[in-house]
Amino acid sequence: MAPADDRRRVARLREEIRRHNRLYYEQARPEISDAAYDALVRELRALEARHPELVTPESPTQRPGGRPARAFAPVAHRVAMLSLDDVASTAELRAFAGRVARALPGARVGWVCEPKVDGLGVALLYRRGRFARGATRGDGRVGEDVTRNLAALRAVPKRLRGRLARVGDLEVRGEAFMPRAAFETLNRALEAAGAPAFANPRNAAAGSVRQKDARVTAGRPLDVFLYEISHAPGHALASHWEALGALRRAGFRTSPLNRRCPDVDAAVRYCERLARGRARLVYDADGAVVKVDRLELQRRLGRTSHHPRWALALKFQARQATTVVEGIRVQVGRTGVLTPVATLSPVRLAGVVISSVTLHNEDEIARKDVRVGDTVLLERAGDVIPHVVGVVRARRPRGARPYRFPRRCPACGARAARGPEEAHRLCTNDACPARLKERLRHFGSRRAMGLDGLGGAAVGRLVDRGLVRDVADLYRLRAPRVARLPGFARKSAENLVGAIAASRRRGLERLLDALGVPGVGAHVARLLAARFGTLDGLARASRAELARVPGIGPVLARSVVDHLADRRNRRLLARLAAARVGAA
Ligand code: IVH
């Protein structure tokens, strides 16, 4: 009989995994990394292995993937699109090869190794060489009909060449993906248009394939690498390697990094080489796939309901470590957003010492149930900021209490409000000193007005002593008064006041970026400065005039106009203009 704790945990994990499946498959907006997702599934599998009586056919461990979304017509795959079993070490890859060899006594097993490109699985149907239908993988059994969208891609040939063109009913499979550089460019364009950016290339690929309007998909820089001929009656192929060649001759693209490896040693070397060169790949890959080459042997090995027994994914090392949460503090951003941050016992992770990590927001803490004293698993995937994968429940100290998110701003005590649609709680006090400090720090940052000497400590003193109540006050500071503040001397005060004076001539573009108008970053600031020339010119612009600036959409135009219409913001701009700030 499973203890009540395990039973509750199993229920909780299933709910979590289903939620992430929905985010991933239906909304193309996953909230967690693959490694974090895999950790949840692994924990569930381990609990189910310990308590087989808890396994139900509905458990996410019993079926690959999530449910398909409803925006597109459903397509039942004739042959299920399976997942891949995956491992994290070359030792496990060798163990897999050993099992394969034992299952095929006397056979010489050769391998094909491929990058596991991180995109969206698609199945393409051709009738007598003509593109007839394209579908997403969906939950593996039922996908979505995205024929029109895939037809809009250059990487999907509309007519095949060579022998595959003569097959009456051909189905091929592959991965649609967005190269990293193209993803960056797309995100910049989306941001400039005031549209939400994608979190990573995989989301961008999934979001682009699943557009309602195929013309949008056509404009997206998507590529497709084919990795399987799943149905080709009458076409005699002996090996996977031959299938890849046939795909290329038919006009498809396959990964140029695919290799044939005569034995498992060569496959291991391939995986190690690919992992070392991972950062140099032009697309995101999350591992290598190792496949038995001969199709006859593949057939003999068969499959489970989840994955083929003739292939294995070796996942790249997710860089992870565990450490203890020593406290949770709440930071106040310049827009008033309250962000919880865990202070950690310092830990080395992929070459850097980490002593704090963001917990994002109230819901995120509740979802992960992070408590002070908990041991957490941290991950740093690629070069990105570390994040908490989850809590190591077995190491929770007795008496650790669920974290209660403050209902008041920790800096000024004002009510911290949260709208029904919002993920964040916001300080409601426009004059909150913590928000002002953040605004000043942003204003003085190198990218903005470049005020060396206006670091966190200096800002703190200027605000706490009441010398600065907004950014315009900076231009009224006098060196002798600043010099009397603790932490300043005559020279440092003169330097700061001198730097502030010199920043008057940084130009409108830098000033607009520095002001932190919602939606206006460096790129939009450049567009606005080029079009309107002066603060005054911008302040007088109508929403329609703003929306006509190439690269500025209606949402952004509205945000800028609303900001400029606010009485306090108008007064601030007038004072900056009077202090002659923003000249070139
Ligand atoms: S083989 C039956 N090869 O990884 C064989 N899959 O977890 C199953 N993927 O949804 C797929 N690159 O979309 C295979 N070279 C590759 C792949 C690959 C990426 C994706 C695929 C699938 C997922 C499996």
PDB file of C-alpha atoms in Angstrom, residues 192-430:
ATOM      1  CA  ALA A 192       9.900  46.028 -32.612  1.00  0.00           C
ATOM      2  CA  ALA A 193       6.313  45.404 -33.694  1.00  0.00           C
ATOM      3  CA  GLY A 194       5.216  45.242 -30.058  1.00  0.00           C
ATOM      4  CA  ALA A 195       4.394  41.518 -30.340  1.00  0.00           C
ATOM      5  CA  PRO A 196       5.496  38.972 -27.722  1.00  0.00           C
ATOM      6  CA  ALA A 197       8.826  37.304 -28.485  1.00  0.00           C
ATOM      7  CA  PHE A 198       9.423  33.536 -28.357  1.00  0.00           C
ATOM      8  CA  ALA A 199      11.331  32.035 -25.447  1.00  0.00           C
ATOM      9  CA  ASN A 200      13.514  29.768 -27.573  1.00  0.00           C
ATOM     10  CA  PRO A 201      13.926  28.471 -31.139  1.00  0.00           C
ATOM     11  CA  ARG A 202      11.773  25.427 -30.492  1.00  0.00           C
ATOM     12  CA  ASN A 203       8.806  27.518 -29.366  1.00  0.00           C
ATOM     13  CA  ALA A 204       9.382  29.751 -32.361  1.00  0.00           C
ATOM     14  CA  ALA A 205       9.302  26.752 -34.712  1.00  0.00           C
ATOM     15  CA  ALA A 206       6.178  25.304 -33.088  1.00  0.00           C
ATOM     16  CA  GLY A 207       4.451  28.681 -33.003  1.00  0.00           C
ATOM     17  CA  SER A 208       5.352  29.344 -36.630  1.00  0.00           C
ATOM     18  CA  VAL A 209       4.134  25.987 -37.954  1.00  0.00           C
ATOM     19  CA  ARG A 210       0.899  26.366 -36.012  1.00  0.00           C
ATOM     20  CA  GLN A 211      -0.132  29.752 -37.367  1.00  0.00           C
ATOM     21  CA  LYS A 212      -3.726  30.222 -38.457  1.00  0.00           C
ATOM     22  CA  ASP A 213      -2.562  32.196 -41.491  1.00  0.00           C
ATOM     23  CA  ALA A 214      -0.194  30.199 -43.740  1.00  0.00           C
ATOM     24  CA  ARG A 215       1.253  33.472 -45.075  1.00  0.00           C
ATOM     25  CA  VAL A 216       2.732  34.119 -41.626  1.00  0.00           C
ATOM     26  CA  THR A 217       4.344  30.661 -41.641  1.00  0.00           C
ATOM     27  CA  ALA A 218       5.707  31.344 -45.131  1.00  0.00           C
ATOM     28  CA  GLY A 219       7.546  34.406 -43.798  1.00  0.00           C
ATOM     29  CA  ARG A 220       9.167  32.474 -40.946  1.00  0.00           C
ATOM     30  CA  PRO A 221      12.714  31.153 -41.379  1.00  0.00           C
ATOM     31  CA  LEU A 222      11.920  27.484 -40.802  1.00  0.00           C
ATOM     32  CA  ASP A 223      13.940  24.539 -41.960  1.00  0.00           C
ATOM     33  CA  VAL A 224      13.085  20.820 -41.926  1.00  0.00           C
ATOM     34  CA  PHE A 225      15.507  17.912 -41.571  1.00  0.00           C
ATOM     35  CA  LEU A 226      14.006  14.556 -42.506  1.00  0.00           C
ATOM     36  CA  TYR A 227      14.983  11.544 -40.411  1.00  0.00           C
ATOM     37  CA  GLU A 228      12.665   8.704 -41.379  1.00  0.00           C
ATOM     38  CA  ILE A 229      10.725   7.092 -44.224  1.00  0.00           C
ATOM     39  CA  SER A 230       7.784   5.781 -42.243  1.00  0.00           C
ATOM     40  CA  HIS A 231       5.695   4.350 -45.101  1.00  0.00           C
ATOM     41  CA  ALA A 232       6.869   3.536 -48.643  1.00  0.00           C
ATOM     42  CA  PRO A 233       5.224   0.391 -50.029  1.00  0.00           C
ATOM     43  CA  GLY A 234       7.108  -1.158 -52.905  1.00  0.00           C
ATOM     44  CA  HIS A 235      10.276   0.764 -52.193  1.00  0.00           C
ATOM     45  CA  ALA A 236      13.034  -1.638 -51.242  1.00  0.00           C
ATOM     46  CA  LEU A 237      15.386  -0.167 -48.676  1.00  0.00           C
ATOM     47  CA  ALA A 238      17.770  -2.225 -46.633  1.00  0.00           C
ATOM     48  CA  SER A 239      19.086   0.351 -44.202  1.00  0.00           C
ATOM     49  CA  HIS A 240      18.315   3.627 -42.485  1.00  0.00           C
ATOM     50  CA  TRP A 241      21.419   5.093 -44.107  1.00  0.00           C
ATOM     51  CA  GLU A 242      19.992   4.256 -47.536  1.00  0.00           C
ATOM     52  CA  ALA A 243      16.696   5.825 -46.501  1.00  0.00           C
ATOM     53  CA  LEU A 244      18.493   9.079 -45.644  1.00  0.00           C
ATOM     54  CA  GLY A 245      20.181   9.014 -49.075  1.00  0.00           C
ATOM     55  CA  ALA A 246      16.858   8.363 -50.808  1.00  0.00           C
ATOM     56  CA  LEU A 247      15.280  11.278 -48.936  1.00  0.00           C
ATOM     57  CA  ARG A 248      18.040  13.594 -50.130  1.00  0.00           C
ATOM     58  CA  ARG A 249      17.744  12.429 -53.727  1.00  0.00           C
ATOM     59  CA  ALA A 250      14.003  13.038 -53.561  1.00  0.00           C
ATOM     60  CA  GLY A 251      14.693  16.701 -52.699  1.00  0.00           C
ATOM     61  CA  PHE A 252      14.464  16.690 -48.893  1.00  0.00           C
ATOM     62  CA  ARG A 253      17.038  18.050 -46.527  1.00  0.00           C
ATOM     63  CA  THR A 254      18.740  15.792 -43.988  1.00  0.00           C
ATOM     64  CA  SER A 255      21.217  16.833 -41.338  1.00  0.00           C
ATOM     65  CA  PRO A 256      24.739  17.136 -42.767  1.00  0.00           C
ATOM     66  CA  LEU A 257      25.997  15.842 -39.411  1.00  0.00           C
ATOM     67  CA  ASN A 258      24.397  12.391 -39.782  1.00  0.00           C
ATOM     68  CA  ARG A 259      27.046   9.653 -39.718  1.00  0.00           C
ATOM     69  CA  ARG A 260      27.212   5.928 -40.182  1.00  0.00           C
ATOM     70  CA  CYS A 261      29.118   4.267 -37.318  1.00  0.00           C
ATOM     71  CA  PRO A 262      30.298   0.660 -37.682  1.00  0.00           C
ATOM     72  CA  ASP A 263      30.207  -0.130 -33.947  1.00  0.00           C
ATOM     73  CA  VAL A 264      29.200   1.297 -30.576  1.00  0.00           C
ATOM     74  CA  ASP A 265      32.679   2.755 -29.948  1.00  0.00           C
ATOM     75  CA  ALA A 266      32.327   4.903 -33.044  1.00  0.00           C
ATOM     76  CA  ALA A 267      28.811   5.892 -31.943  1.00  0.00           C
ATOM     77  CA  VAL A 268      30.108   6.936 -28.524  1.00  0.00           C
ATOM     78  CA  ARG A 269      32.836   9.039 -30.172  1.00  0.00           C
ATOM     79  CA  TYR A 270      30.223  10.664 -32.389  1.00  0.00           C
ATOM     80  CA  CYS A 271      28.088  11.591 -29.375  1.00  0.00           C
ATOM     81  CA  GLU A 272      31.049  13.024 -27.500  1.00  0.00           C
ATOM     82  CA  ARG A 273      32.121  15.063 -30.521  1.00  0.00           C
ATOM     83  CA  LEU A 274      28.624  16.397 -31.057  1.00  0.00           C
ATOM     84  CA  ALA A 275      28.304  17.349 -27.362  1.00  0.00           C
ATOM     85  CA  ARG A 276      31.635  19.202 -27.463  1.00  0.00           C
ATOM     86  CA  GLY A 277      30.611  21.112 -30.582  1.00  0.00           C
ATOM     87  CA  ARG A 278      27.105  21.775 -29.333  1.00  0.00           C
ATOM     88  CA  ALA A 279      27.543  25.509 -28.881  1.00  0.00           C
ATOM     89  CA  ARG A 280      28.772  25.868 -32.472  1.00  0.00           C
ATOM     90  CA  LEU A 281      25.734  24.227 -34.060  1.00  0.00           C
ATOM     91  CA  VAL A 282      23.630  26.747 -35.960  1.00  0.00           C
ATOM     92  CA  TYR A 283      20.481  25.228 -34.448  1.00  0.00           C
ATOM     93  CA  ASP A 284      19.547  23.986 -30.982  1.00  0.00           C
ATOM     94  CA  ALA A 285      20.085  20.285 -30.450  1.00  0.00           C
ATOM     95  CA  ASP A 286      19.392  18.553 -27.156  1.00  0.00           C
ATOM     96  CA  GLY A 287      21.293  15.355 -27.793  1.00  0.00           C
ATOM     97  CA  ALA A 288      22.303  12.723 -30.307  1.00  0.00           C
ATOM     98  CA  VAL A 289      20.104   9.930 -31.652  1.00  0.00           C
ATOM     99  CA  VAL A 290      21.706   6.532 -32.189  1.00  0.00           C
ATOM    100  CA  LYS A 291      19.797   4.139 -34.461  1.00  0.00           C
ATOM    101  CA  VAL A 292      20.313   0.545 -35.559  1.00  0.00           C
ATOM    102  CA  ASP A 293      21.092   0.904 -39.275  1.00  0.00           C
ATOM    103  CA  ARG A 294      19.646  -2.236 -40.895  1.00  0.00           C
ATOM    104  CA  LEU A 295      15.864  -2.051 -41.235  1.00  0.00           C
ATOM    105  CA  GLU A 296      15.506  -5.813 -40.925  1.00  0.00           C
ATOM    106  CA  LEU A 297      17.185  -5.665 -37.519  1.00  0.00           C
ATOM    107  CA  GLN A 298      14.951  -2.720 -36.548  1.00  0.00           C
ATOM    108  CA  ARG A 299      11.915  -4.842 -37.355  1.00  0.00           C
ATOM    109  CA  ARG A 300      13.230  -7.734 -35.292  1.00  0.00           C
ATOM    110  CA  LEU A 301      13.816  -5.474 -32.297  1.00  0.00           C
ATOM    111  CA  GLY A 302      10.329  -3.948 -32.463  1.00  0.00           C
ATOM    112  CA  ARG A 303       8.958  -1.259 -30.198  1.00  0.00           C
ATOM    113  CA  THR A 304       7.194  -0.569 -26.931  1.00  0.00           C
ATOM    114  CA  SER A 305       4.056   1.566 -26.826  1.00  0.00           C
ATOM    115  CA  HIS A 306       6.343   4.521 -26.147  1.00  0.00           C
ATOM    116  CA  HIS A 307       9.561   4.117 -28.157  1.00  0.00           C
ATOM    117  CA  PRO A 308      11.327   1.917 -30.700  1.00  0.00           C
ATOM    118  CA  ARG A 309      13.764  -0.632 -29.243  1.00  0.00           C
ATOM    119  CA  TRP A 310      16.267   0.085 -32.026  1.00  0.00           C
ATOM    120  CA  ALA A 311      16.970   3.736 -31.248  1.00  0.00           C
ATOM    121  CA  LEU A 312      18.121   5.741 -28.268  1.00  0.00           C
ATOM    122  CA  ALA A 313      18.636   9.436 -27.576  1.00  0.00           C
ATOM    123  CA  LEU A 314      21.716  10.398 -25.611  1.00  0.00           C
ATOM    124  CA  LYS A 315      20.771  13.704 -24.030  1.00  0.00           C
ATOM    125  CA  PHE A 316      23.436  16.360 -23.641  1.00  0.00           C
ATOM    126  CA  GLN A 317      24.456  17.029 -20.071  1.00  0.00           C
ATOM    127  CA  ALA A 318      22.066  19.485 -18.545  1.00  0.00           C
ATOM    128  CA  ARG A 319      24.253  21.382 -16.181  1.00  0.00           C
ATOM    129  CA  GLN A 320      22.690  20.834 -12.799  1.00  0.00           C
ATOM    130  CA  ALA A 321      23.568  21.087  -9.119  1.00  0.00           C
ATOM    131  CA  THR A 322      21.740  21.079  -5.810  1.00  0.00           C
ATOM    132  CA  THR A 323      21.978  23.637  -3.028  1.00  0.00           C
ATOM    133  CA  VAL A 324      20.021  24.992  -0.063  1.00  0.00           C
ATOM    134  CA  VAL A 325      17.593  27.930  -0.088  1.00  0.00           C
ATOM    135  CA  GLU A 326      18.729  30.172   2.746  1.00  0.00           C
ATOM    136  CA  GLY A 327      16.036  32.764   2.307  1.00  0.00           C
ATOM    137  CA  ILE A 328      13.501  34.243  -0.075  1.00  0.00           C
ATOM    138  CA  ARG A 329      13.513  38.008  -0.607  1.00  0.00           C
ATOM    139  CA  VAL A 330      11.254  40.052  -2.792  1.00  0.00           C
ATOM    140  CA  GLN A 331      12.724  42.631  -5.170  1.00  0.00           C
ATOM    141  CA  VAL A 332      10.807  45.610  -6.475  1.00  0.00           C
ATOM    142  CA  GLY A 333      11.388  46.478 -10.126  1.00  0.00           C
ATOM    143  CA  ARG A 334      11.097  49.903 -11.710  1.00  0.00           C
ATOM    144  CA  THR A 335       7.588  49.167 -12.957  1.00  0.00           C
ATOM    145  CA  GLY A 336       6.596  47.948  -9.490  1.00  0.00           C
ATOM    146  CA  VAL A 337       6.756  44.228 -10.302  1.00  0.00           C
ATOM    147  CA  LEU A 338       7.568  42.183  -7.206  1.00  0.00           C
ATOM    148  CA  THR A 339      10.032  39.408  -8.008  1.00  0.00           C
ATOM    149  CA  PRO A 340      10.866  36.739  -5.434  1.00  0.00           C
ATOM    150  CA  VAL A 341      14.523  35.765  -5.355  1.00  0.00           C
ATOM    151  CA  ALA A 342      15.965  32.798  -3.486  1.00  0.00           C
ATOM    152  CA  THR A 343      19.261  33.391  -1.719  1.00  0.00           C
ATOM    153  CA  LEU A 344      21.280  30.197  -1.908  1.00  0.00           C
ATOM    154  CA  SER A 345      24.238  28.577  -0.257  1.00  0.00           C
ATOM    155  CA  PRO A 346      26.780  29.443  -2.962  1.00  0.00           C
ATOM    156  CA  VAL A 347      27.297  26.588  -5.410  1.00  0.00           C
ATOM    157  CA  ARG A 348      29.454  26.143  -8.526  1.00  0.00           C
ATOM    158  CA  LEU A 349      27.526  25.380 -11.661  1.00  0.00           C
ATOM    159  CA  ALA A 350      29.088  25.152 -15.106  1.00  0.00           C
ATOM    160  CA  GLY A 351      31.967  27.397 -14.097  1.00  0.00           C
ATOM    161  CA  VAL A 352      30.135  30.129 -12.148  1.00  0.00           C
ATOM    162  CA  VAL A 353      29.319  30.502  -8.496  1.00  0.00           C
ATOM    163  CA  ILE A 354      25.611  30.988  -7.982  1.00  0.00           C
ATOM    164  CA  SER A 355      24.279  32.518  -4.785  1.00  0.00           C
ATOM    165  CA  SER A 356      20.812  33.602  -5.820  1.00  0.00           C
ATOM    166  CA  VAL A 357      18.211  32.628  -8.353  1.00  0.00           C
ATOM    167  CA  THR A 358      14.939  34.201  -9.401  1.00  0.00           C
ATOM    168  CA  LEU A 359      11.751  32.383  -8.490  1.00  0.00           C
ATOM    169  CA  HIS A 360       9.831  34.508 -11.034  1.00  0.00           C
ATOM    170  CA  ASN A 361       6.503  35.062  -9.294  1.00  0.00           C
ATOM    171  CA  GLU A 362       4.020  34.011  -6.666  1.00  0.00           C
ATOM    172  CA  ASP A 363       2.493  31.151  -8.679  1.00  0.00           C
ATOM    173  CA  GLU A 364       5.871  29.742  -9.578  1.00  0.00           C
ATOM    174  CA  ILE A 365       6.865  29.466  -5.902  1.00  0.00           C
ATOM    175  CA  ALA A 366       3.541  27.818  -5.091  1.00  0.00           C
ATOM    176  CA  ARG A 367       3.789  25.435  -8.045  1.00  0.00           C
ATOM    177  CA  LYS A 368       7.262  24.310  -7.130  1.00  0.00           C
ATOM    178  CA  ASP A 369       6.463  24.638  -3.434  1.00  0.00           C
ATOM    179  CA  VAL A 370       9.870  26.145  -2.690  1.00  0.00           C
ATOM    180  CA  ARG A 371      10.377  26.742   1.033  1.00  0.00           C
ATOM    181  CA  VAL A 372      13.177  28.309   3.035  1.00  0.00           C
ATOM    182  CA  GLY A 373      15.500  25.464   4.073  1.00  0.00           C
ATOM    183  CA  ASP A 374      14.672  23.351   1.031  1.00  0.00           C
ATOM    184  CA  THR A 375      17.324  21.702  -1.111  1.00  0.00           C
ATOM    185  CA  VAL A 376      16.673  22.644  -4.723  1.00  0.00           C
ATOM    186  CA  LEU A 377      17.926  21.337  -8.040  1.00  0.00           C
ATOM    187  CA  LEU A 378      19.390  24.141 -10.148  1.00  0.00           C
ATOM    188  CA  GLU A 379      20.061  24.049 -13.843  1.00  0.00           C
ATOM    189  CA  ARG A 380      21.984  26.176 -16.259  1.00  0.00           C
ATOM    190  CA  ALA A 381      21.153  25.131 -19.793  1.00  0.00           C
ATOM    191  CA  GLY A 382      23.323  26.722 -22.475  1.00  0.00           C
ATOM    192  CA  ASP A 383      24.403  30.188 -21.451  1.00  0.00           C
ATOM    193  CA  VAL A 384      21.135  31.135 -19.895  1.00  0.00           C
ATOM    194  CA  ILE A 385      20.480  32.262 -16.366  1.00  0.00           C
ATOM    195  CA  PRO A 386      20.173  29.423 -13.857  1.00  0.00           C
ATOM    196  CA  HIS A 387      16.749  28.328 -12.738  1.00  0.00           C
ATOM    197  CA  VAL A 388      15.210  26.079 -10.109  1.00  0.00           C
ATOM    198  CA  VAL A 389      14.163  22.770 -11.635  1.00  0.00           C
ATOM    199  CA  GLY A 390      12.454  21.586  -8.479  1.00  0.00           C
ATOM    200  CA  VAL A 391      12.699  20.792  -4.800  1.00  0.00           C
ATOM    201  CA  VAL A 392      14.407  17.651  -3.540  1.00  0.00           C
ATOM    202  CA  ARG A 393      11.519  16.662  -1.300  1.00  0.00           C
ATOM    203  CA  ALA A 394      13.387  13.952   0.535  1.00  0.00           C
ATOM    204  CA  ARG A 395      15.718  16.593   1.967  1.00  0.00           C
ATOM    205  CA  ARG A 396      13.075  19.016   3.230  1.00  0.00           C
ATOM    206  CA  PRO A 397      13.772  19.884   6.868  1.00  0.00           C
ATOM    207  CA  ARG A 398      11.013  19.097   9.297  1.00  0.00           C
ATOM    208  CA  GLY A 399       8.966  22.178  10.056  1.00  0.00           C
ATOM    209  CA  ALA A 400       9.694  23.991   6.758  1.00  0.00           C
ATOM    210  CA  ARG A 401       6.644  26.119   6.072  1.00  0.00           C
ATOM    211  CA  PRO A 402       5.049  26.955   2.718  1.00  0.00           C
ATOM    212  CA  TYR A 403       6.169  30.400   1.565  1.00  0.00           C
ATOM    213  CA  ARG A 404       3.583  33.145   1.890  1.00  0.00           C
ATOM    214  CA  PHE A 405       3.980  35.817  -0.746  1.00  0.00           C
ATOM    215  CA  PRO A 406       3.723  39.321   0.757  1.00  0.00           C
ATOM    216  CA  ARG A 407       0.530  41.267   0.075  1.00  0.00           C
ATOM    217  CA  ARG A 408       2.363  44.546   0.632  1.00  0.00           C
ATOM    218  CA  CYS A 409       5.391  46.063  -1.057  1.00  0.00           C
ATOM    219  CA  PRO A 410       8.396  45.122   1.058  1.00  0.00           C
ATOM    220  CA  ALA A 411      10.014  48.501   0.315  1.00  0.00           C
ATOM    221  CA  CYS A 412       7.233  51.017   1.012  1.00  0.00           C
ATOM    222  CA  GLY A 413       4.440  49.004   2.601  1.00  0.00           C
ATOM    223  CA  ALA A 414       1.889  49.993  -0.054  1.00  0.00           C
ATOM    224  CA  ARG A 415      -0.670  47.419  -1.174  1.00  0.00           C
ATOM    225  CA  ALA A 416       0.754  44.983  -3.713  1.00  0.00           C
ATOM    226  CA  ALA A 417      -2.030  44.293  -6.196  1.00  0.00           C
ATOM    227  CA  ARG A 418      -2.452  41.552  -8.736  1.00  0.00           C
ATOM    228  CA  GLY A 419      -4.864  41.682 -11.662  1.00  0.00           C
ATOM    229  CA  PRO A 420      -6.835  38.568 -12.577  1.00  0.00           C
ATOM    230  CA  GLU A 421      -4.820  38.054 -15.781  1.00  0.00           C
ATOM    231  CA  GLU A 422      -1.466  38.942 -14.295  1.00  0.00           C
ATOM    232  CA  ALA A 423       1.330  36.690 -13.200  1.00  0.00           C
ATOM    233  CA  HIS A 424       2.940  39.358 -11.017  1.00  0.00           C
ATOM    234  CA  ARG A 425       1.959  41.308  -7.989  1.00  0.00           C
ATOM    235  CA  LEU A 426       2.700  45.030  -8.357  1.00  0.00           C
ATOM    236  CA  CYS A 427       3.507  47.737  -5.829  1.00  0.00           C
ATOM    237  CA  THR A 428       0.710  50.308  -6.208  1.00  0.00           C
ATOM    238  CA  ASN A 429       2.746  53.279  -5.004  1.00  0.00           C
ATOM    239  CA  ASP A 430       4.211  55.353  -7.875  1.00  0.00           C
TER     240      ASP A 430
END
